[in-house]
Structure formats: C-alpha cells, structure tokens
Coordinates of C-alpha atoms and ligand atoms in Angstrom, one line a residue:
M285 CA -19.7 7.7 -22.0
K286 CA -23.5 7.3 -21.7
N287 CA -25.6 9.8 -19.7
N288 CA -22.4 11.3 -18.3
A289 CA -21.9 8.1 -16.3
I290 CA -18.3 7.0 -15.7
E291 CA -17.8 3.8 -17.6
T292 CA -14.0 3.5 -18.2
I293 CA -11.3 4.0 -15.6
G294 CA -7.6 4.4 -16.6
I295 CA -5.1 3.0 -14.1
F296 CA -1.5 4.1 -14.0
G297 CA 0.3 0.7 -13.4
G298 CA -0.8 -2.8 -14.3
G299 CA 0.4 -5.0 -11.4
Q300 CA -1.6 -7.1 -9.0
L301 CA -3.3 -4.0 -7.5
G302 CA -4.5 -2.9 -10.9
R303 CA -5.7 -6.5 -11.6
M304 CA -7.7 -6.6 -8.4
L305 CA -9.1 -3.1 -9.0
A306 CA -10.3 -4.1 -12.4
Q307 CA -11.7 -7.4 -11.1
A308 CA -13.8 -5.4 -8.5
A309 CA -14.8 -2.9 -11.2
L310 CA -16.1 -5.5 -13.7
P311 CA -19.5 -6.4 -11.9
L312 CA -20.2 -2.6 -11.7
N313 CA -20.0 -2.4 -15.5
L314 CA -16.8 -0.4 -15.2
T315 CA -14.0 -1.3 -17.5
C316 CA -10.3 -0.4 -17.1
T317 CA -7.3 0.5 -19.2
F318 CA -3.7 0.4 -18.0
F319 CA -0.5 2.4 -18.5
E320 CA 2.4 0.0 -17.8
T321 CA 5.9 -0.8 -19.1
H322 CA 5.3 -4.6 -19.1
Q323 CA 2.8 -5.7 -21.7
D324 CA 2.4 -9.1 -20.0
C325 CA 1.6 -7.5 -16.6
P326 CA -1.0 -9.1 -14.2
S327 CA -3.7 -6.6 -15.3
A328 CA -3.3 -7.3 -19.0
I329 CA -6.0 -10.0 -19.0
L330 CA -8.6 -7.4 -17.8
G331 CA -8.1 -4.5 -20.2
K332 CA -6.0 -2.8 -22.8
V333 CA -2.4 -2.0 -21.7
F334 CA -0.8 1.1 -23.1
D335 CA 3.0 1.1 -23.3
A336 CA 4.4 3.3 -20.6
T337 CA 7.8 3.4 -22.4
N338 CA 6.2 5.4 -25.2
G339 CA 5.1 9.0 -25.0
V340 CA 2.7 8.7 -27.9
E341 CA 0.8 5.9 -26.0
L342 CA 0.5 8.3 -23.0
Q343 CA -1.7 10.5 -25.1
Q344 CA -3.7 7.5 -26.3
F345 CA -4.1 6.3 -22.7
I346 CA -5.3 9.7 -21.7
E347 CA -7.9 9.5 -24.4
S348 CA -8.9 6.0 -23.5
S349 CA -10.9 6.5 -20.3
D350 CA -13.3 8.9 -18.6
V351 CA -11.4 9.2 -15.3
Y352 CA -8.0 8.1 -13.9
T353 CA -6.4 6.5 -10.9
L354 CA -3.2 4.8 -10.0
E355 CA -1.9 1.6 -8.4
F356 CA 1.7 2.7 -8.1
E357 CA 2.6 5.6 -5.7
N358 CA 5.7 6.6 -7.7
T359 CA 3.5 7.4 -10.7
P360 CA 5.3 10.5 -12.2
L361 CA 3.7 13.8 -11.4
A362 CA 4.2 14.7 -15.1
Y363 CA 1.4 12.2 -15.9
A364 CA -0.9 14.0 -13.5
D365 CA 0.0 17.3 -15.3
A366 CA -0.7 15.7 -18.7
L367 CA -4.2 14.6 -17.4
A368 CA -4.9 18.1 -16.1
A369 CA -3.9 19.6 -19.4
A370 CA -6.4 17.2 -21.1
N371 CA -9.1 18.1 -18.6
K372 CA -9.3 14.6 -17.2
A373 CA -9.7 14.0 -13.5
L374 CA -7.2 12.0 -11.4
H375 CA -8.2 10.4 -8.1
P376 CA -6.4 10.6 -5.7
P377 CA -5.4 14.2 -6.4
R378 CA -1.9 15.2 -7.6
N379 CA -1.1 16.9 -4.2
A380 CA -1.7 13.6 -2.3
L381 CA 0.6 11.8 -4.8
A382 CA 3.3 14.5 -4.5
T383 CA 3.2 14.4 -0.7
A384 CA 3.4 10.6 -0.5
Q385 CA 6.3 10.5 -2.9
N386 CA 8.5 12.5 -0.6
R387 CA 9.1 11.4 3.0
I388 CA 9.9 14.9 4.2
A389 CA 6.8 16.4 2.7
E390 CA 4.8 13.5 4.2
K391 CA 6.2 13.9 7.7
T392 CA 5.8 17.7 7.5
L393 CA 2.1 17.2 6.7
F394 CA 1.7 14.7 9.5
D395 CA 3.2 17.4 11.9
Q396 CA 0.9 20.0 10.5
L397 CA -2.1 17.8 11.1
N398 CA -0.9 16.9 14.7
I399 CA -0.4 13.2 13.7
P400 CA 2.4 12.0 15.9
V401 CA 5.6 10.8 14.1
A402 CA 9.1 9.8 15.2
A403 CA 11.5 12.8 15.5
Y404 CA 13.2 13.4 12.2
R405 CA 15.7 15.7 10.4
K406 CA 16.3 16.5 6.7
V407 CA 19.8 15.4 5.7
E408 CA 21.5 16.9 2.6
S409 CA 25.2 16.5 3.6
Q410 CA 27.5 14.4 5.8
A411 CA 27.6 17.5 8.2
D412 CA 23.7 17.4 8.4
L413 CA 23.9 13.7 9.2
Q414 CA 26.3 14.5 12.1
V415 CA 23.9 17.1 13.4
A416 CA 21.0 14.6 13.1
V417 CA 22.9 12.1 15.1
S418 CA 23.6 14.6 17.8
A419 CA 19.9 15.8 17.8
L420 CA 18.2 12.4 17.6
G421 CA 20.7 10.1 19.2
L422 CA 21.4 6.5 18.1
P423 CA 20.2 4.2 16.7
L424 CA 18.5 6.1 13.9
V425 CA 17.1 5.1 10.5
L426 CA 18.4 7.0 7.5
K427 CA 16.1 6.8 4.4
T428 CA 16.0 8.3 0.9
A429 CA 13.4 11.0 0.8
T430 CA 12.1 9.7 -2.5
G431 CA 12.0 6.4 -4.3
G432 CA 12.3 3.9 -1.5
Y433 CA 9.9 1.0 -0.9
D434 CA 9.8 -2.3 1.0
G435 CA 12.7 -1.1 3.2
K436 CA 14.9 -0.4 0.2
G437 CA 17.0 2.8 0.4
Q438 CA 17.4 2.6 4.2
F439 CA 20.3 2.3 6.6
V440 CA 20.0 1.7 10.3
L441 CA 22.8 3.7 11.9
R442 CA 23.8 2.3 15.3
D443 CA 27.2 3.7 15.9
V444 CA 28.9 7.1 15.1
A445 CA 31.6 5.1 13.4
Q446 CA 29.1 4.2 10.7
I447 CA 28.3 7.8 9.7
N448 CA 30.7 7.8 6.7
E449 CA 29.5 4.4 5.6
A450 CA 25.8 5.4 5.8
W451 CA 26.5 8.6 3.9
Q452 CA 28.4 6.8 1.2
A453 CA 25.6 4.3 0.9
L454 CA 22.6 6.7 0.6
G455 CA 24.1 10.2 0.1
P456 CA 24.4 9.9 -3.7
A457 CA 20.6 9.0 -3.9
G458 CA 19.7 12.7 -3.1
V459 CA 18.0 14.2 -0.1
L460 CA 17.7 11.9 2.9
I461 CA 15.6 11.9 6.1
A462 CA 17.0 10.7 9.4
E463 CA 14.4 9.3 11.8
S464 CA 14.7 8.3 15.4
F465 CA 14.7 4.5 15.7
V466 CA 11.2 3.6 17.0
K467 CA 11.2 0.7 19.5
F468 CA 7.7 -0.4 18.3
E469 CA 5.7 -3.2 19.8
R470 CA 4.0 -4.0 16.5
E471 CA 3.1 -2.5 13.1
L472 CA -0.5 -1.7 12.1
S473 CA -2.1 -0.1 9.1
I474 CA -5.4 1.7 8.7
I475 CA -7.1 1.9 5.3
A476 CA -9.9 4.3 4.5
V477 CA -11.8 5.5 1.5
R478 CA -13.2 9.0 0.8
G479 CA -16.0 9.5 -1.7
Q480 CA -16.4 12.5 -4.0
D481 CA -19.0 13.9 -1.6
G482 CA -16.4 13.8 1.3
E483 CA -17.9 10.7 3.0
V484 CA -15.2 8.7 4.8
R485 CA -15.4 5.0 5.6
T486 CA -12.6 3.0 7.4
W487 CA -11.8 -0.6 7.6
P488 CA -10.6 -2.2 10.8
L489 CA -6.9 -2.0 11.7
A490 CA -4.6 -4.7 10.3
E491 CA -1.6 -6.0 12.2
N492 CA 1.2 -6.5 9.8
H493 CA 4.2 -8.9 10.0
H494 CA 7.2 -8.5 7.7
H495 CA 10.0 -10.9 6.6
H496 CA 13.1 -9.5 5.0
G497 CA 11.4 -6.1 4.6
I498 CA 8.4 -7.6 2.7
L499 CA 4.9 -7.9 4.1
S500 CA 4.4 -11.6 5.1
H501 CA 0.9 -11.6 6.6
S502 CA -1.8 -9.4 8.1
I503 CA -4.2 -10.2 10.9
V504 CA -7.6 -8.5 10.9
P505 CA -8.8 -7.0 13.1
A506 CA -5.5 -6.3 14.7
P507 CA -5.6 -8.0 18.1
S508 CA -6.3 -5.7 21.1
S509 CA -6.9 -2.7 18.9
E510 CA -10.3 -1.5 20.1
A511 CA -8.8 1.5 21.8
L512 CA -6.4 2.3 18.9
Q513 CA -9.1 2.1 16.1
P514 CA -10.7 5.5 16.8
I515 CA -7.3 7.2 17.1
A516 CA -6.1 5.7 13.8
Q517 CA -9.4 6.5 12.2
D518 CA -9.1 10.1 13.3
Y519 CA -5.6 10.5 11.9
I520 CA -6.5 9.1 8.5
T521 CA -9.6 11.2 8.3
R522 CA -7.6 14.3 9.0
L523 CA -5.3 13.4 6.0
L524 CA -8.2 12.5 3.7
D525 CA -10.1 15.7 4.4
H526 CA -7.0 18.0 4.3
L527 CA -6.0 16.5 0.9
N528 CA -9.5 16.6 -0.4
Y529 CA -8.8 13.0 -1.3
V530 CA -10.9 10.7 -3.4
G531 CA -10.3 7.0 -3.2
V532 CA -8.5 4.6 -0.9
L533 CA -5.6 5.8 1.4
T534 CA -3.4 3.7 3.6
L535 CA -1.6 4.9 6.8
E536 CA 1.1 2.7 8.2
L537 CA 1.5 3.0 12.0
F538 CA 3.8 1.9 14.8
V539 CA 2.4 0.9 18.2
T540 CA 4.7 2.2 20.9
A541 CA 4.6 2.4 24.7
N542 CA 3.5 6.1 24.1
G543 CA 0.8 5.4 21.6
L544 CA 0.5 5.3 17.8
L545 CA 3.2 6.9 15.6
A546 CA 2.6 7.4 11.9
N547 CA 5.3 5.9 9.6
E548 CA 4.1 6.6 6.1
M549 CA 1.1 6.8 3.9
A550 CA 0.3 5.1 0.6
P551 CA -2.1 6.9 -1.8
R552 CA -3.6 3.7 -3.1
V553 CA -5.0 0.3 -2.2
H554 CA -2.6 -1.6 -0.1
N555 CA -1.3 -5.2 0.4
S556 CA -2.5 -5.1 4.0
G557 CA -6.0 -4.6 2.8
H558 CA -6.3 -7.6 0.5
W559 CA -8.2 -9.5 3.2
S560 CA -11.1 -7.2 2.5
I561 CA -12.1 -9.0 -0.7
E562 CA -13.6 -11.8 1.4
G563 CA -13.4 -10.4 4.9
A564 CA -15.3 -7.1 4.5
V565 CA -18.8 -6.3 3.2
C566 CA -17.1 -4.1 0.5
S567 CA -13.4 -4.5 -0.4
Q568 CA -10.8 -1.8 -0.6
F569 CA -10.7 -2.5 -4.4
E570 CA -14.4 -2.1 -5.0
N571 CA -14.7 1.0 -2.8
H572 CA -11.8 2.6 -4.5
M573 CA -13.4 2.1 -7.9
R574 CA -16.8 3.3 -6.5
A575 CA -15.1 6.5 -5.2
V576 CA -13.2 7.1 -8.5
A577 CA -16.4 6.6 -10.5
G578 CA -18.4 8.9 -8.2
L579 CA -20.6 6.1 -7.0
P580 CA -22.0 5.5 -3.4
L581 CA -19.5 3.8 -1.1
G582 CA -20.0 0.3 0.3
S583 CA -19.9 -0.8 3.9
T584 CA -16.4 -1.4 5.3
E585 CA -17.7 -3.6 8.1
L586 CA -15.9 -6.8 8.9
I587 CA -17.6 -10.1 7.9
S588 CA -15.2 -12.2 9.8
E589 CA -11.9 -12.1 11.6
C590 CA -9.3 -13.2 9.0
M591 CA -5.7 -13.4 7.9
M592 CA -4.0 -12.6 4.7
V593 CA -0.8 -14.4 3.8
N594 CA 1.4 -13.4 0.9
I595 CA 2.7 -16.0 -1.6
I596 CA 6.3 -14.9 -2.2
G597 CA 8.9 -16.3 -4.6
R598 CA 7.4 -19.7 -5.4
H599 CA 3.9 -20.9 -6.1
P600 CA 2.3 -23.5 -3.8
K601 CA 0.2 -26.2 -5.5
R602 CA -3.2 -24.7 -6.3
E603 CA -5.1 -27.9 -5.1
D604 CA -3.2 -28.0 -1.8
V605 CA -4.4 -24.5 -0.9
L606 CA -7.9 -25.1 -2.2
K607 CA -8.2 -28.3 0.0
L608 CA -8.2 -26.0 3.0
S609 CA -11.8 -25.1 3.7
G610 CA -11.8 -21.3 4.4
A611 CA -8.8 -20.5 2.3
H612 CA -9.3 -18.1 -0.7
L613 CA -6.5 -18.3 -3.2
H614 CA -5.5 -15.3 -5.4
F615 CA -2.7 -15.9 -7.9
Y616 CA -1.5 -12.8 -9.8
G617 CA -0.4 -14.5 -13.0
K618 CA 3.3 -13.8 -12.4
E619 CA 6.5 -15.8 -13.1
E620 CA 8.4 -17.0 -10.0
R621 CA 11.3 -14.9 -8.8
V622 CA 13.0 -14.6 -5.4
G623 CA 11.2 -12.1 -3.2
R624 CA 8.4 -11.5 -5.7
K625 CA 4.8 -11.2 -4.6
L626 CA 3.0 -13.9 -6.7
G627 CA -0.3 -14.1 -4.9
H628 CA -2.0 -14.2 -1.5
V629 CA -4.3 -16.4 0.5
T630 CA -7.0 -15.1 2.7
L631 CA -8.0 -17.4 5.6
I632 CA -11.5 -17.2 7.0
P633 CA -12.3 -19.4 9.9
T634 CA -15.1 -21.9 9.3
Q635 CA -17.0 -24.2 11.7
G636 CA -14.3 -26.5 13.0
N637 CA -11.4 -24.6 11.5
T638 CA -10.0 -21.9 13.6
L639 CA -7.7 -19.2 12.2
E640 CA -4.8 -20.6 14.1
G641 CA -5.5 -24.1 12.7
L642 CA -5.8 -22.8 9.1
C643 CA -2.6 -20.8 9.5
A644 CA -0.7 -23.9 10.7
E645 CA -2.0 -25.9 7.7
L646 CA -1.1 -23.2 5.2
A647 CA 2.4 -22.9 6.7
K648 CA 2.9 -26.6 5.7
I649 CA 1.8 -25.9 2.2
L650 CA 3.5 -22.7 1.2
P651 CA 7.0 -23.4 -0.4
E652 CA 8.2 -20.3 1.4
P653 CA 6.2 -20.0 4.6
L654 CA 7.9 -16.7 5.5
A655 CA 7.3 -15.5 9.0
L656 CA 4.4 -17.8 9.5
K657 CA 6.4 -20.5 11.2
G658 CA 7.6 -17.8 13.7
Ligands
AMP127 P1 9.2 2.2 5.4 O1 9.8 2.0 4.0 O2 9.3 3.5 6.0 O3 7.8 1.6 5.4 O4 10.0 1.2 6.4 C1 10.1 -0.2 6.2 C2 10.1 -0.9 7.5 O5 11.3 -0.4 8.3 C3 9.0 -0.5 8.4 O6 7.9 -1.4 8.2 C4 9.6 -0.8 9.8 O7 9.6 -2.2 10.1 C5 11.0 -0.3 9.6 N1 11.2 1.1 10.0 C6 10.9 2.2 9.2 N2 11.1 3.3 9.9 C7 11.5 3.0 11.2 C8 11.9 3.7 12.3 N3 11.9 5.1 12.3 N4 12.3 3.0 13.4 C9 12.2 1.7 13.4 N5 11.9 0.9 12.4 C10 11.6 1.5 11.2

C-alpha cells in the first residue's frame, strides 16, 4: 500500500462476477486476489486465486489484500469474522451478508423498513405449514430460509393434499418460509451503489425474464417504469442506509396490481446489471470497486436503452455474435454444461438496428435462445 491508498482488493469467490469486477478494477490501478474452490475459475486470469478448500490459504488470502469484498452471497460469515479478527475491512458489511443469507431475516428487515412484501410465515414443522396454509391461503411458495438460489429449494403448494409432499421435500433442509403466491405482472430489479461517505447512486430499473428459473434476459430501462423508479429507489436507499452499506446492492421486485413488492436482495453485483458495462456511464462493477476502495462514485446514468441476454449451456460462434453491429460479447471462460451461465451479450441499438431487430437476430444465433423466442 502506497500513501494509504487501497491498491489490492480481495474477493470471496472467483466466478464471472469476480472476473468482471477485476476487469473494471484494472484501469483504476486496482488489482484483485480471489478466494475460490476452483483454481481454474473465470477470475483466475485476472489475479492470484487462493484455495478455499484450505484453511491455511484463508490466512494467506487475508494477508494478500488491503480491503475485501465478495461476489457470492453465501460467503460464510466465519470469513467475515476472520477478516474482522485481522483488522481488515469487508464491504458490504457482515450484517448485510447475514441478512441476505436468511430469507426470514431479510423479510423481517423489509417489514421493519416499510418495504412491502408478500405475506409470509416461518415454518419449522409440518404443523406450522398447516397453520401457514390456513393463514396465507393457496397457492403458496415454500422456500428454504437459507441456501436457495435460482429457484432451487422451492415448492409451489397448490393443494392441501400436497402438504405432506412439500414438507418431505423441503423440511429436512432446515427452517422454511411460506410466502403467499404473488400474481405478479412482471419482475424487475433495482441496483444501487453506496459509497463510504454515504452517497447513493441508482441505475434504472431492469425488467427481468426467466427461463427454467434462470435469468434469460433483462431489458433496460424496464418499459413503463417511470412511476416505479422513484419508489424502487426509495426502497433500496432505505436498505443501504439502514445497513450502513458500502458497495453494490440489488433488490428484486414484483410488479403487482397493488404496486411493487420486494422479493429478495443480493448483497453484490447482479446478473441483471451486466448491461451497465456498455449501457451506463459507470458500470455496476466499476462503481462497486470504487466504493470498496473508497474512491468517488461514477454516474449511473443510462447511455442507451439496451438489453442483456445470457448465454446458457452452449457457446454461440464468436464471429456470429460479433457480426451483429451493436452486440457486445462477454464470454466467461467456462466449459459448457447444461443450465450453466457461460457468458452474456449486451445489445445496444445503433442507427438502422433497433433493439427488437438485434434481439431477433441474436435469437437465431444462440444455440439455446431461452425465452427470447417467446
Ligand atoms: P427467489 O429465489 O426468491 O428469487 O425466487 C425465484 C423465482 O420464483 C422468482 O424470480 C419468481 O419468479 C418466483 N417466485 C419467488 N417467490 C414467489 C412468490 N412469493 N410468488 C410467486 N412467485 C415467486
């Protein structure tokens, strides 16, 4: 460290989010180290990877950098404690991580901050589930309180006859949460960054489309979202300020006939914000690194309407995507596997190429066009 300036940032996790964080950090003369179980992870090309299967390497990782962040929301809280013991800062703070790792703690916080959510009940037994069904009605969504992602660890309960089956499926996983089934019109996400001085900047709302529980594509700005933007911005600012948060936070929202309902938050950069690399003045990745390093934040203003499309399972031919003027290709250096996020494409309309036109062209190119073909 020279002149007390932050120069090295340690990242828990080394997936594509770590890779894009490190890519954004590089022009700022910030270098990264990673703590990750897979040595050939997407981030490996950008910095030293410490082996997360090895306790000794945790200490070495903690000595390797000036300040720490994460790209994986299930980063064990014990790592945050180990950092605190070594007097090293973690952004976002431990409390934000702990809250985001537990759906009940998360919903309780949303309630406390008057951020509307679907009605919910904690479920610790089959009898509790019966009570939840009586209180909330059917259908309801049963989720594990911890450990779920991309729709895993969930059961949609539509009939009382399924109570036993639902309990057998998820009960052994620990504490559960039962939520009223939300008849949403669409799903949005808001992403914001908070600096070390408390300044908050927010990107435009993204409209998110899923396929088999995985994000397929995001449209930015979310169509017809002018009236929703200030509301979502207010909700995420309440969370950021309450948590004394530093870095990027994502809040996933349902649009319903009665307004916005919060679903969950992610204490990290998010797939629905990848568009910001080309579509915003300063991306979620760069602003996260700026915040973590204690640097001034960049503008979150939109440069152009755009669309981010995930590449899942199989790679398209690089040259086919690059032939599309206005398509920005990001491969993550991963091997193909069913359902795996391998990369993404951001589409920016150009003269003579509308977003709809580009999207139709891209749908022809992607081996698995997901929900793009409707
Ligand atoms: P989550 O893991 O909470 O993000 O849920 C994954 C997906 O399941 C969401 O993106 C929604 O499409 C759907 N979902 C989650 N909770 C509910 C709910 N209470 N009602 C209806 N759909 C839900």
